[in-house]
Amino acid sequence: MTDIAQQTLSQAPEPAVSVPTRPVTLRDVIKDCGGASAVAAGMGVAAPSVYGWMSQGHLPLSELHGKTNYSDQLAAMQRSMRLSAVEIRRLGLRL
């Protein structure tokens, strides 16, 4: 390898995407959306409900049955994470 190629490789910027060191949890998504209180206000649900989802690690079963669309709302509220509604819906479930 030439000196110019080595300099170019050594000067290359680090990737902008950080790789998580552990699996993403629903708690991580809710924190990224502004926290439990912000999520509750944005969705029109009680804050204790959101705290319950965080402690259980998954959205309510009504989400899986298509009766609610919390995962769609969370996907739209994300600040830096870019999970799809389907990925959020599956968090914490043993499929």
PDB file of N, CA and C in Angstrom:
ATOM      1  N   MET A   1       0.848  -1.164   0.000  1.00  0.00           N
ATOM      2  CA  MET A   1       0.000   0.000   0.000  1.00  0.00           C
ATOM      3  C   MET A   1       0.896   1.230   0.000  1.00  0.00           C
ATOM      4  N   THR A   2       0.509   2.218  -0.762  1.00  0.00           N
ATOM      5  CA  THR A   2       1.313   3.435  -0.848  1.00  0.00           C
ATOM      6  C   THR A   2       1.093   4.314   0.367  1.00  0.00           C
ATOM      7  N   ASP A   3       1.989   5.274   0.523  1.00  0.00           N
ATOM      8  CA  ASP A   3       1.866   6.202   1.655  1.00  0.00           C
ATOM      9  C   ASP A   3       0.583   7.014   1.573  1.00  0.00           C
ATOM     10  N   ILE A   4       0.208   7.399   0.375  1.00  0.00           N
ATOM     11  CA  ILE A   4      -1.017   8.201   0.205  1.00  0.00           C
ATOM     12  C   ILE A   4      -2.240   7.381   0.598  1.00  0.00           C
ATOM     13  N   ALA A   5      -2.285   6.116   0.193  1.00  0.00           N
ATOM     14  CA  ALA A   5      -3.420   5.257   0.548  1.00  0.00           C
ATOM     15  C   ALA A   5      -3.494   5.048   2.054  1.00  0.00           C
ATOM     16  N   GLN A   6      -2.350   4.869   2.699  1.00  0.00           N
ATOM     17  CA  GLN A   6      -2.341   4.692   4.154  1.00  0.00           C
ATOM     18  C   GLN A   6      -2.808   5.952   4.863  1.00  0.00           C
ATOM     19  N   GLN A   7      -2.401   7.124   4.373  1.00  0.00           N
ATOM     20  CA  GLN A   7      -2.835   8.381   4.970  1.00  0.00           C
ATOM     21  C   GLN A   7      -4.343   8.569   4.805  1.00  0.00           C
ATOM     22  N   THR A   8      -4.847   8.221   3.644  1.00  0.00           N
ATOM     23  CA  THR A   8      -6.280   8.357   3.387  1.00  0.00           C
ATOM     24  C   THR A   8      -7.077   7.455   4.317  1.00  0.00           C
ATOM     25  N   LEU A   9      -6.635   6.225   4.506  1.00  0.00           N
ATOM     26  CA  LEU A   9      -7.328   5.305   5.394  1.00  0.00           C
ATOM     27  C   LEU A   9      -7.257   5.764   6.844  1.00  0.00           C
ATOM     28  N   SER A  10      -6.091   6.275   7.246  1.00  0.00           N
ATOM     29  CA  SER A  10      -5.948   6.696   8.637  1.00  0.00           C
ATOM     30  C   SER A  10      -6.728   7.974   8.927  1.00  0.00           C
ATOM     31  N   GLN A  11      -7.017   8.779   7.912  1.00  0.00           N
ATOM     32  CA  GLN A  11      -7.744  10.028   8.092  1.00  0.00           C
ATOM     33  C   GLN A  11      -9.249   9.860   7.880  1.00  0.00           C
ATOM     34  N   ALA A  12      -9.672   8.688   7.512  1.00  0.00           N
ATOM     35  CA  ALA A  12     -11.101   8.464   7.267  1.00  0.00           C
ATOM     36  C   ALA A  12     -11.884   8.673   8.558  1.00  0.00           C
ATOM     37  N   PRO A  13     -13.013   9.378   8.478  1.00  0.00           N
ATOM     38  CA  PRO A  13     -13.798   9.623   9.692  1.00  0.00           C
ATOM     39  C   PRO A  13     -14.426   8.337  10.214  1.00  0.00           C
ATOM     40  N   GLU A  14     -14.655   8.334  11.513  1.00  0.00           N
ATOM     41  CA  GLU A  14     -15.321   7.192  12.134  1.00  0.00           C
ATOM     42  C   GLU A  14     -16.763   7.130  11.647  1.00  0.00           C
ATOM     43  N   PRO A  15     -17.344   5.949  11.572  1.00  0.00           N
ATOM     44  CA  PRO A  15     -18.742   5.862  11.147  1.00  0.00           C
ATOM     45  C   PRO A  15     -19.653   6.604  12.121  1.00  0.00           C
ATOM     46  N   ALA A  16     -20.696   7.231  11.582  1.00  0.00           N
ATOM     47  CA  ALA A  16     -21.624   8.018  12.393  1.00  0.00           C
ATOM     48  C   ALA A  16     -22.568   7.139  13.203  1.00  0.00           C
ATOM     49  N   VAL A  17     -22.729   5.906  12.789  1.00  0.00           N
ATOM     50  CA  VAL A  17     -23.653   5.006  13.466  1.00  0.00           C
ATOM     51  C   VAL A  17     -22.917   4.288  14.587  1.00  0.00           C
ATOM     52  N   SER A  18     -23.483   4.332  15.772  1.00  0.00           N
ATOM     53  CA  SER A  18     -22.878   3.599  16.878  1.00  0.00           C
ATOM     54  C   SER A  18     -23.584   2.252  17.016  1.00  0.00           C
ATOM     55  N   VAL A  19     -22.834   1.250  17.275  1.00  0.00           N
ATOM     56  CA  VAL A  19     -23.370  -0.090  17.415  1.00  0.00           C
ATOM     57  C   VAL A  19     -23.658  -0.346  18.888  1.00  0.00           C
ATOM     58  N   PRO A  20     -24.905  -0.684  19.209  1.00  0.00           N
ATOM     59  CA  PRO A  20     -25.207  -0.924  20.626  1.00  0.00           C
ATOM     60  C   PRO A  20     -24.452  -2.134  21.150  1.00  0.00           C
ATOM     61  N   THR A  21     -24.076  -2.065  22.422  1.00  0.00           N
ATOM     62  CA  THR A  21     -23.340  -3.171  23.015  1.00  0.00           C
ATOM     63  C   THR A  21     -24.282  -4.190  23.650  1.00  0.00           C
ATOM     64  N   ARG A  22     -25.571  -3.861  23.697  1.00  0.00           N
ATOM     65  CA  ARG A  22     -26.570  -4.780  24.239  1.00  0.00           C
ATOM     66  C   ARG A  22     -27.833  -4.618  23.402  1.00  0.00           C
ATOM     67  N   PRO A  23     -28.749  -5.545  23.499  1.00  0.00           N
ATOM     68  CA  PRO A  23     -29.986  -5.415  22.715  1.00  0.00           C
ATOM     69  C   PRO A  23     -30.779  -4.176  23.124  1.00  0.00           C
ATOM     70  N   VAL A  24     -31.450  -3.584  22.163  1.00  0.00           N
ATOM     71  CA  VAL A  24     -32.298  -2.427  22.419  1.00  0.00           C
ATOM     72  C   VAL A  24     -33.554  -2.899  23.142  1.00  0.00           C
ATOM     73  N   THR A  25     -33.975  -2.139  24.138  1.00  0.00           N
ATOM     74  CA  THR A  25     -35.178  -2.479  24.898  1.00  0.00           C
ATOM     75  C   THR A  25     -36.244  -1.417  24.674  1.00  0.00           C
ATOM     76  N   LEU A  26     -37.463  -1.721  25.091  1.00  0.00           N
ATOM     77  CA  LEU A  26     -38.541  -0.748  25.008  1.00  0.00           C
ATOM     78  C   LEU A  26     -38.214   0.470  25.868  1.00  0.00           C
ATOM     79  N   ARG A  27     -37.550   0.250  26.981  1.00  0.00           N
ATOM     80  CA  ARG A  27     -37.118   1.362  27.841  1.00  0.00           C
ATOM     81  C   ARG A  27     -36.216   2.321  27.053  1.00  0.00           C
ATOM     82  N   ASP A  28     -35.301   1.785  26.247  1.00  0.00           N
ATOM     83  CA  ASP A  28     -34.416   2.618  25.427  1.00  0.00           C
ATOM     84  C   ASP A  28     -35.221   3.462  24.444  1.00  0.00           C
ATOM     85  N   VAL A  29     -36.205   2.852  23.820  1.00  0.00           N
ATOM     86  CA  VAL A  29     -37.031   3.562  22.841  1.00  0.00           C
ATOM     87  C   VAL A  29     -37.807   4.681  23.526  1.00  0.00           C
ATOM     88  N   ILE A  30     -38.406   4.381  24.671  1.00  0.00           N
ATOM     89  CA  ILE A  30     -39.190   5.389  25.388  1.00  0.00           C
ATOM     90  C   ILE A  30     -38.290   6.541  25.842  1.00  0.00           C
ATOM     91  N   LYS A  31     -37.094   6.234  26.319  1.00  0.00           N
ATOM     92  CA  LYS A  31     -36.145   7.295  26.697  1.00  0.00           C
ATOM     93  C   LYS A  31     -35.797   8.154  25.489  1.00  0.00           C
ATOM     94  N   ASP A  32     -35.599   7.511  24.332  1.00  0.00           N
ATOM     95  CA  ASP A  32     -35.264   8.241  23.116  1.00  0.00           C
ATOM     96  C   ASP A  32     -36.416   9.138  22.665  1.00  0.00           C
ATOM     97  N   CYS A  33     -37.624   8.777  23.022  1.00  0.00           N
ATOM     98  CA  CYS A  33     -38.809   9.564  22.651  1.00  0.00           C
ATOM     99  C   CYS A  33     -39.073  10.706  23.634  1.00  0.00           C
ATOM    100  N   GLY A  34     -38.243  10.862  24.642  1.00  0.00           N
ATOM    101  CA  GLY A  34     -38.397  11.951  25.588  1.00  0.00           C
ATOM    102  C   GLY A  34     -38.771  11.526  26.990  1.00  0.00           C
ATOM    103  N   GLY A  35     -38.890  10.241  27.215  1.00  0.00           N
ATOM    104  CA  GLY A  35     -39.215   9.736  28.545  1.00  0.00           C
ATOM    105  C   GLY A  35     -40.681   9.360  28.670  1.00  0.00           C
ATOM    106  N   ALA A  36     -40.999   8.703  29.772  1.00  0.00           N
ATOM    107  CA  ALA A  36     -42.337   8.161  29.982  1.00  0.00           C
ATOM    108  C   ALA A  36     -43.404   9.249  30.002  1.00  0.00           C
ATOM    109  N   SER A  37     -43.132  10.371  30.650  1.00  0.00           N
ATOM    110  CA  SER A  37     -44.126  11.441  30.731  1.00  0.00           C
ATOM    111  C   SER A  37     -44.419  12.040  29.362  1.00  0.00           C
ATOM    112  N   ALA A  38     -43.377  12.259  28.571  1.00  0.00           N
ATOM    113  CA  ALA A  38     -43.558  12.808  27.228  1.00  0.00           C
ATOM    114  C   ALA A  38     -44.308  11.825  26.330  1.00  0.00           C
ATOM    115  N   VAL A  39     -43.972  10.552  26.434  1.00  0.00           N
ATOM    116  CA  VAL A  39     -44.657   9.526  25.639  1.00  0.00           C
ATOM    117  C   VAL A  39     -46.125   9.458  26.038  1.00  0.00           C
ATOM    118  N   ALA A  40     -46.392   9.467  27.344  1.00  0.00           N
ATOM    119  CA  ALA A  40     -47.776   9.404  27.824  1.00  0.00           C
ATOM    120  C   ALA A  40     -48.577  10.593  27.305  1.00  0.00           C
ATOM    121  N   ALA A  41     -48.008  11.778  27.393  1.00  0.00           N
ATOM    122  CA  ALA A  41     -48.710  12.972  26.920  1.00  0.00           C
ATOM    123  C   ALA A  41     -48.932  12.924  25.414  1.00  0.00           C
ATOM    124  N   GLY A  42     -47.936  12.480  24.675  1.00  0.00           N
ATOM    125  CA  GLY A  42     -48.046  12.404  23.222  1.00  0.00           C
ATOM    126  C   GLY A  42     -49.034  11.372  22.731  1.00  0.00           C
ATOM    127  N   MET A  43     -49.238  10.321  23.518  1.00  0.00           N
ATOM    128  CA  MET A  43     -50.136   9.239  23.121  1.00  0.00           C
ATOM    129  C   MET A  43     -51.520   9.341  23.756  1.00  0.00           C
ATOM    130  N   GLY A  44     -51.648  10.203  24.739  1.00  0.00           N
ATOM    131  CA  GLY A  44     -52.931  10.332  25.408  1.00  0.00           C
ATOM    132  C   GLY A  44     -53.234   9.188  26.359  1.00  0.00           C
ATOM    133  N   VAL A  45     -52.196   8.629  26.966  1.00  0.00           N
ATOM    134  CA  VAL A  45     -52.372   7.563  27.963  1.00  0.00           C
ATOM    135  C   VAL A  45     -51.786   8.043  29.287  1.00  0.00           C
ATOM    136  N   ALA A  46     -52.077   7.349  30.350  1.00  0.00           N
ATOM    137  CA  ALA A  46     -51.556   7.709  31.664  1.00  0.00           C
ATOM    138  C   ALA A  46     -50.082   7.321  31.774  1.00  0.00           C
ATOM    139  N   ALA A  47     -49.315   8.157  32.456  1.00  0.00           N
ATOM    140  CA  ALA A  47     -47.888   7.878  32.651  1.00  0.00           C
ATOM    141  C   ALA A  47     -47.647   6.527  33.321  1.00  0.00           C
ATOM    142  N   PRO A  48     -48.465   6.111  34.326  1.00  0.00           N
ATOM    143  CA  PRO A  48     -48.238   4.788  34.914  1.00  0.00           C
ATOM    144  C   PRO A  48     -48.350   3.643  33.899  1.00  0.00           C
ATOM    145  N   SER A  49     -49.153   3.833  32.867  1.00  0.00           N
ATOM    146  CA  SER A  49     -49.241   2.809  31.813  1.00  0.00           C
ATOM    147  C   SER A  49     -47.906   2.662  31.103  1.00  0.00           C
ATOM    148  N   VAL A  50     -47.298   3.791  30.779  1.00  0.00           N
ATOM    149  CA  VAL A  50     -46.013   3.764  30.069  1.00  0.00           C
ATOM    150  C   VAL A  50     -44.930   3.177  30.970  1.00  0.00           C
ATOM    151  N   TYR A  51     -44.950   3.544  32.256  1.00  0.00           N
ATOM    152  CA  TYR A  51     -43.985   2.956  33.195  1.00  0.00           C
ATOM    153  C   TYR A  51     -44.192   1.441  33.295  1.00  0.00           C
ATOM    154  N   GLY A  52     -45.430   1.000  33.217  1.00  0.00           N
ATOM    155  CA  GLY A  52     -45.716  -0.435  33.225  1.00  0.00           C
ATOM    156  C   GLY A  52     -45.130  -1.128  32.011  1.00  0.00           C
ATOM    157  N   TRP A  53     -45.263  -0.503  30.847  1.00  0.00           N
ATOM    158  CA  TRP A  53     -44.666  -1.087  29.635  1.00  0.00           C
ATOM    159  C   TRP A  53     -43.160  -1.195  29.802  1.00  0.00           C
ATOM    160  N   MET A  54     -42.561  -0.165  30.390  1.00  0.00           N
ATOM    161  CA  MET A  54     -41.109  -0.171  30.582  1.00  0.00           C
ATOM    162  C   MET A  54     -40.692  -1.300  31.525  1.00  0.00           C
ATOM    163  N   SER A  55     -41.427  -1.476  32.604  1.00  0.00           N
ATOM    164  CA  SER A  55     -41.040  -2.523  33.563  1.00  0.00           C
ATOM    165  C   SER A  55     -41.307  -3.913  33.008  1.00  0.00           C
ATOM    166  N   GLN A  56     -42.355  -4.064  32.211  1.00  0.00           N
ATOM    167  CA  GLN A  56     -42.647  -5.363  31.599  1.00  0.00           C
ATOM    168  C   GLN A  56     -41.748  -5.641  30.404  1.00  0.00           C
ATOM    169  N   GLY A  57     -41.260  -4.575  29.790  1.00  0.00           N
ATOM    170  CA  GLY A  57     -40.349  -4.728  28.652  1.00  0.00           C
ATOM    171  C   GLY A  57     -41.033  -4.880  27.314  1.00  0.00           C
ATOM    172  N   HIS A  58     -42.355  -4.740  27.283  1.00  0.00           N
ATOM    173  CA  HIS A  58     -43.069  -4.845  26.012  1.00  0.00           C
ATOM    174  C   HIS A  58     -44.355  -4.034  26.063  1.00  0.00           C
ATOM    175  N   LEU A  59     -44.890  -3.768  24.894  1.00  0.00           N
ATOM    176  CA  LEU A  59     -46.158  -3.055  24.790  1.00  0.00           C
ATOM    177  C   LEU A  59     -47.297  -3.992  25.198  1.00  0.00           C
ATOM    178  N   PRO A  60     -48.478  -3.448  25.480  1.00  0.00           N
ATOM    179  CA  PRO A  60     -49.590  -4.306  25.878  1.00  0.00           C
ATOM    180  C   PRO A  60     -50.004  -5.254  24.752  1.00  0.00           C
ATOM    181  N   LEU A  61     -50.659  -6.343  25.112  1.00  0.00           N
ATOM    182  CA  LEU A  61     -51.076  -7.334  24.119  1.00  0.00           C
ATOM    183  C   LEU A  61     -52.066  -6.766  23.115  1.00  0.00           C
ATOM    184  N   SER A  62     -52.777  -5.709  23.486  1.00  0.00           N
ATOM    185  CA  SER A  62     -53.701  -5.078  22.538  1.00  0.00           C
ATOM    186  C   SER A  62     -52.953  -4.604  21.290  1.00  0.00           C
ATOM    187  N   GLU A  63     -51.676  -4.324  21.440  1.00  0.00           N
ATOM    188  CA  GLU A  63     -50.843  -3.906  20.305  1.00  0.00           C
ATOM    189  C   GLU A  63     -50.667  -5.064  19.320  1.00  0.00           C
ATOM    190  N   LEU A  64     -50.464  -6.251  19.837  1.00  0.00           N
ATOM    191  CA  LEU A  64     -50.290  -7.419  18.966  1.00  0.00           C
ATOM    192  C   LEU A  64     -51.590  -7.810  18.267  1.00  0.00           C
ATOM    193  N   HIS A  65     -52.705  -7.528  18.923  1.00  0.00           N
ATOM    194  CA  HIS A  65     -54.010  -7.873  18.350  1.00  0.00           C
ATOM    195  C   HIS A  65     -54.538  -6.785  17.416  1.00  0.00           C
ATOM    196  N   GLY A  66     -53.762  -5.718  17.235  1.00  0.00           N
ATOM    197  CA  GLY A  66     -54.148  -4.660  16.312  1.00  0.00           C
ATOM    198  C   GLY A  66     -55.186  -3.692  16.859  1.00  0.00           C
ATOM    199  N   LYS A  67     -55.421  -3.709  18.150  1.00  0.00           N
ATOM    200  CA  LYS A  67     -56.422  -2.824  18.745  1.00  0.00           C
ATOM    201  C   LYS A  67     -55.853  -1.442  19.066  1.00  0.00           C
ATOM    202  N   THR A  68     -54.540  -1.332  19.159  1.00  0.00           N
ATOM    203  CA  THR A  68     -53.870  -0.063  19.418  1.00  0.00           C
ATOM    204  C   THR A  68     -52.750   0.134  18.405  1.00  0.00           C
ATOM    205  N   ASN A  69     -52.249   1.344  18.326  1.00  0.00           N
ATOM    206  CA  ASN A  69     -51.139   1.634  17.405  1.00  0.00           C
ATOM    207  C   ASN A  69     -49.999   2.347  18.123  1.00  0.00           C
ATOM    208  N   TYR A  70     -49.710   1.918  19.342  1.00  0.00           N
ATOM    209  CA  TYR A  70     -48.643   2.543  20.131  1.00  0.00           C
ATOM    210  C   TYR A  70     -47.282   2.441  19.441  1.00  0.00           C
ATOM    211  N   SER A  71     -47.012   1.330  18.791  1.00  0.00           N
ATOM    212  CA  SER A  71     -45.710   1.169  18.138  1.00  0.00           C
ATOM    213  C   SER A  71     -45.544   2.171  16.995  1.00  0.00           C
ATOM    214  N   ASP A  72     -46.617   2.454  16.265  1.00  0.00           N
ATOM    215  CA  ASP A  72     -46.541   3.459  15.201  1.00  0.00           C
ATOM    216  C   ASP A  72     -46.249   4.834  15.791  1.00  0.00           C
ATOM    217  N   GLN A  73     -46.908   5.143  16.900  1.00  0.00           N
ATOM    218  CA  GLN A  73     -46.705   6.440  17.544  1.00  0.00           C
ATOM    219  C   GLN A  73     -45.282   6.563  18.093  1.00  0.00           C
ATOM    220  N   LEU A  74     -44.778   5.490  18.713  1.00  0.00           N
ATOM    221  CA  LEU A  74     -43.403   5.518  19.219  1.00  0.00           C
ATOM    222  C   LEU A  74     -42.400   5.669  18.084  1.00  0.00           C
ATOM    223  N   ALA A  75     -42.636   4.983  16.977  1.00  0.00           N
ATOM    224  CA  ALA A  75     -41.726   5.083  15.831  1.00  0.00           C
ATOM    225  C   ALA A  75     -41.656   6.523  15.333  1.00  0.00           C
ATOM    226  N   ALA A  76     -42.788   7.229  15.348  1.00  0.00           N
ATOM    227  CA  ALA A  76     -42.812   8.615  14.892  1.00  0.00           C
ATOM    228  C   ALA A  76     -42.179   9.573  15.901  1.00  0.00           C
ATOM    229  N   MET A  77     -42.173   9.208  17.172  1.00  0.00           N
ATOM    230  CA  MET A  77     -41.652  10.086  18.226  1.00  0.00           C
ATOM    231  C   MET A  77     -40.151   9.949  18.456  1.00  0.00           C
ATOM    232  N   GLN A  78     -39.511   8.952  17.869  1.00  0.00           N
ATOM    233  CA  GLN A  78     -38.086   8.718  18.113  1.00  0.00           C
ATOM    234  C   GLN A  78     -37.253   9.928  17.710  1.00  0.00           C
ATOM    235  N   ARG A  79     -36.219  10.197  18.487  1.00  0.00           N
ATOM    236  CA  ARG A  79     -35.332  11.325  18.193  1.00  0.00           C
ATOM    237  C   ARG A  79     -34.096  10.864  17.431  1.00  0.00           C
ATOM    238  N   SER A  80     -33.388   9.888  17.969  1.00  0.00           N
ATOM    239  CA  SER A  80     -32.152   9.446  17.318  1.00  0.00           C
ATOM    240  C   SER A  80     -32.209   7.999  16.867  1.00  0.00           C
ATOM    241  N   MET A  81     -33.031   7.197  17.507  1.00  0.00           N
ATOM    242  CA  MET A  81     -33.155   5.800  17.096  1.00  0.00           C
ATOM    243  C   MET A  81     -34.029   5.741  15.848  1.00  0.00           C
ATOM    244  N   ARG A  82     -33.843   4.721  15.069  1.00  0.00           N
ATOM    245  CA  ARG A  82     -34.617   4.579  13.842  1.00  0.00           C
ATOM    246  C   ARG A  82     -35.195   3.169  13.732  1.00  0.00           C
ATOM    247  N   LEU A  83     -35.978   2.785  14.718  1.00  0.00           N
ATOM    248  CA  LEU A  83     -36.626   1.477  14.669  1.00  0.00           C
ATOM    249  C   LEU A  83     -37.973   1.612  13.990  1.00  0.00           C
ATOM    250  N   SER A  84     -38.360   0.595  13.257  1.00  0.00           N
ATOM    251  CA  SER A  84     -39.684   0.608  12.633  1.00  0.00           C
ATOM    252  C   SER A  84     -40.737   0.240  13.672  1.00  0.00           C
ATOM    253  N   ALA A  85     -41.988   0.485  13.332  1.00  0.00           N
ATOM    254  CA  ALA A  85     -43.085   0.130  14.233  1.00  0.00           C
ATOM    255  C   ALA A  85     -43.098  -1.373  14.504  1.00  0.00           C
ATOM    256  N   VAL A  86     -42.784  -2.166  13.502  1.00  0.00           N
ATOM    257  CA  VAL A  86     -42.759  -3.629  13.667  1.00  0.00           C
ATOM    258  C   VAL A  86     -41.656  -4.024  14.641  1.00  0.00           C
ATOM    259  N   GLU A  87     -40.487  -3.406  14.519  1.00  0.00           N
ATOM    260  CA  GLU A  87     -39.385  -3.714  15.436  1.00  0.00           C
ATOM    261  C   GLU A  87     -39.745  -3.325  16.869  1.00  0.00           C
ATOM    262  N   ILE A  88     -40.389  -2.182  17.036  1.00  0.00           N
ATOM    263  CA  ILE A  88     -40.797  -1.747  18.374  1.00  0.00           C
ATOM    264  C   ILE A  88     -41.843  -2.697  18.934  1.00  0.00           C
ATOM    265  N   ARG A  89     -42.781  -3.099  18.121  1.00  0.00           N
ATOM    266  CA  ARG A  89     -43.847  -4.016  18.551  1.00  0.00           C
ATOM    267  C   ARG A  89     -43.267  -5.347  19.056  1.00  0.00           C
ATOM    268  N   ARG A  90     -42.164  -5.777  18.468  1.00  0.00           N
ATOM    269  CA  ARG A  90     -41.559  -7.074  18.825  1.00  0.00           C
ATOM    270  C   ARG A  90     -40.631  -7.015  20.041  1.00  0.00           C
ATOM    271  N   LEU A  91     -40.276  -5.806  20.488  1.00  0.00           N
ATOM    272  CA  LEU A  91     -39.342  -5.692  21.605  1.00  0.00           C
ATOM    273  C   LEU A  91     -39.888  -6.391  22.842  1.00  0.00           C
ATOM    274  N   GLY A  92     -39.067  -7.194  23.449  1.00  0.00           N
ATOM    275  CA  GLY A  92     -39.424  -7.851  24.697  1.00  0.00           C
ATOM    276  C   GLY A  92     -40.278  -9.089  24.558  1.00  0.00           C
ATOM    277  N   LEU A  93     -40.705  -9.395  23.342  1.00  0.00           N
ATOM    278  CA  LEU A  93     -41.547 -10.580  23.141  1.00  0.00           C
ATOM    279  C   LEU A  93     -40.671 -11.791  22.869  1.00  0.00           C
ATOM    280  N   ARG A  94     -41.097 -12.910  23.364  1.00  0.00           N
ATOM    281  CA  ARG A  94     -40.373 -14.169  23.107  1.00  0.00           C
ATOM    282  C   ARG A  94     -41.082 -14.867  21.960  1.00  0.00           C
ATOM    283  N   LEU A  95     -40.642 -14.568  20.752  1.00  0.00           N
ATOM    284  CA  LEU A  95     -41.275 -15.140  19.554  1.00  0.00           C
ATOM    285  C   LEU A  95     -40.563 -16.387  19.103  1.00  0.00           C
TER     286      LEU A  95
END
